[in-house]
Coordinates of C-alpha atoms in Angstrom, one line a residue:
M1 CA 148.1 81.0 107.0
D2 CA 147.4 83.5 109.8
S3 CA 144.1 83.8 111.6
S4 CA 142.7 86.7 109.5
D5 CA 143.5 84.7 106.3
A6 CA 141.7 81.6 107.7
D7 CA 138.7 83.7 108.7
G8 CA 138.6 85.2 105.2
V9 CA 138.6 81.7 103.7
L10 CA 135.8 80.6 106.1
A11 CA 133.8 83.7 105.2
E12 CA 134.2 82.9 101.5
Q13 CA 133.2 79.3 102.0
L14 CA 130.1 80.3 104.0
L15 CA 129.1 82.7 101.2
R16 CA 129.6 80.1 98.5
V17 CA 127.5 77.6 100.4
T18 CA 124.8 80.2 101.1
R19 CA 124.7 81.2 97.4
R20 CA 124.5 77.6 96.3
L21 CA 121.6 76.9 98.7
Q22 CA 119.8 80.0 97.4
R23 CA 120.2 78.9 93.8
I24 CA 118.9 75.4 94.6
Q25 CA 116.0 76.8 96.6
S26 CA 115.1 79.3 93.8
R27 CA 115.2 76.6 91.3
Q28 CA 112.8 74.5 93.4
L29 CA 110.5 77.5 94.1
E30 CA 110.1 78.4 90.5
P31 CA 107.6 75.6 89.7
I32 CA 105.5 76.6 92.7
G33 CA 105.3 80.2 91.3
I34 CA 106.7 82.1 94.2
T35 CA 109.9 84.2 94.7
P36 CA 112.2 83.8 97.7
A37 CA 111.0 87.2 99.0
Q38 CA 107.4 86.2 98.7
F39 CA 108.3 82.9 100.6
R40 CA 109.9 85.0 103.3
L41 CA 106.8 87.2 103.6
L42 CA 104.4 84.2 103.6
R43 CA 106.5 82.5 106.3
T44 CA 106.5 85.7 108.4
V45 CA 102.7 86.1 108.1
A46 CA 102.3 82.5 109.3
H47 CA 104.4 83.1 112.4
Y48 CA 102.0 85.8 113.8
D49 CA 99.3 84.7 116.2
G50 CA 96.8 86.8 114.3
P51 CA 96.8 88.7 111.0
P52 CA 99.6 91.3 111.1
R53 CA 99.4 94.9 109.8
M54 CA 101.5 95.8 106.7
A55 CA 103.6 98.0 108.9
D56 CA 104.3 95.1 111.3
L57 CA 105.5 93.0 108.3
A58 CA 107.8 95.8 107.0
Q59 CA 109.4 96.2 110.4
R60 CA 109.8 92.4 111.0
L61 CA 111.3 92.0 107.5
D62 CA 113.4 95.1 107.8
V63 CA 112.1 96.6 104.5
V64 CA 110.3 99.7 103.5
P65 CA 106.4 99.4 103.5
R66 CA 106.3 99.8 99.7
A67 CA 108.2 96.5 99.4
V68 CA 105.7 94.7 101.6
T69 CA 102.8 96.2 99.4
S70 CA 104.4 94.7 96.3
L71 CA 104.9 91.3 97.9
V72 CA 101.4 91.2 99.3
D73 CA 100.0 92.2 95.8
G74 CA 101.7 89.2 94.2
L75 CA 100.7 86.8 97.0
E76 CA 97.1 88.1 97.0
A77 CA 96.9 87.8 93.2
S78 CA 97.8 84.1 93.6
G79 CA 95.3 83.5 96.4
R80 CA 97.9 82.9 99.1
V81 CA 97.0 85.9 101.3
R82 CA 94.1 88.3 101.5
R83 CA 93.8 91.8 102.9
A84 CA 91.4 92.2 105.7
P85 CA 90.1 95.3 107.4
D86 CA 91.2 95.8 111.0
P87 CA 88.1 95.7 113.3
D88 CA 89.5 98.5 115.4
S89 CA 90.6 101.0 112.8
R90 CA 89.2 101.5 109.3
R91 CA 92.6 102.8 108.1
V92 CA 94.5 99.7 109.0
V93 CA 94.8 96.7 106.7
R94 CA 95.7 93.3 108.0
I95 CA 97.2 90.4 106.1
E96 CA 95.6 86.9 106.4
I97 CA 97.1 83.7 105.1
T98 CA 94.7 81.6 103.1
E99 CA 94.4 77.8 102.9
E100 CA 96.2 78.1 99.5
G101 CA 99.0 80.0 101.4
L102 CA 99.3 77.3 104.0
A103 CA 99.4 74.6 101.3
T104 CA 102.2 76.7 99.6
L105 CA 104.1 76.9 102.8
R106 CA 104.0 73.1 103.2
S107 CA 105.3 72.7 99.6
L108 CA 108.0 75.3 100.2
R109 CA 109.2 73.6 103.4
D110 CA 109.6 70.4 101.4
A111 CA 111.5 72.3 98.7
R112 CA 113.8 73.8 101.4
R113 CA 114.4 70.4 103.0
A114 CA 115.3 69.0 99.5
A115 CA 117.7 71.9 98.9
A116 CA 119.3 71.3 102.3
E117 CA 119.6 67.6 101.5
E118 CA 121.3 68.4 98.2
I119 CA 123.8 70.6 99.9
L120 CA 124.4 68.2 102.8
A121 CA 124.6 65.1 100.7
P122 CA 128.5 64.8 101.0
L123 CA 128.4 64.8 104.8
T124 CA 128.0 61.8 107.1
A125 CA 125.4 61.9 109.9
D126 CA 128.2 62.7 112.4
Q127 CA 129.5 65.5 110.2
R128 CA 126.0 66.9 109.9
E129 CA 125.6 66.9 113.7
V130 CA 128.9 68.7 114.1
L131 CA 127.9 71.3 111.5
G132 CA 124.5 71.8 113.1
G133 CA 126.3 72.5 116.4
L134 CA 128.7 75.0 114.8
L135 CA 125.9 76.8 112.9
S136 CA 123.8 77.0 116.1
A137 CA 126.8 78.6 117.9
L138 CA 127.1 81.2 115.0
V139 CA 123.3 81.9 114.9
N140 CA 123.0 82.1 118.7
G141 CA 126.0 84.5 118.8
M142 CA 124.3 86.9 116.3
P143 CA 122.2 89.9 117.3
E144 CA 118.5 89.1 117.4
R145 CA 116.6 89.5 114.0
R146 CA 113.0 88.6 113.8
C147 CA 112.3 87.1 110.4

């Protein structure tokens, strides 16, 4: 097998593991009542020092502003975030995470850990350490994305 064939096999294996992880995580998110996209938005809001603007979220998530509006609508309806006026501009709306949102994030982090544990179960501690190093090398070699 030449190098390009081996790289193709590796790419396929990475895709299969990623899809499996996403399926497991989606299955675990369902009882919490949140979608993976809402989880991503909630996690992003929590990483800001203060309540971000909707435009900031759209840019950070690399989506159109309308997509953020839909996600915020769902999270606001469930009490996980709230819209707040910007003190400096009446036209700007900021998104604040609520206590319910913070509690949801804790539950989601537990679900994510459980999904990772399920995926990593066949590996020994040493294999996990090697995999972690390899994945870090891949992540650190990628262009910066802020999400």
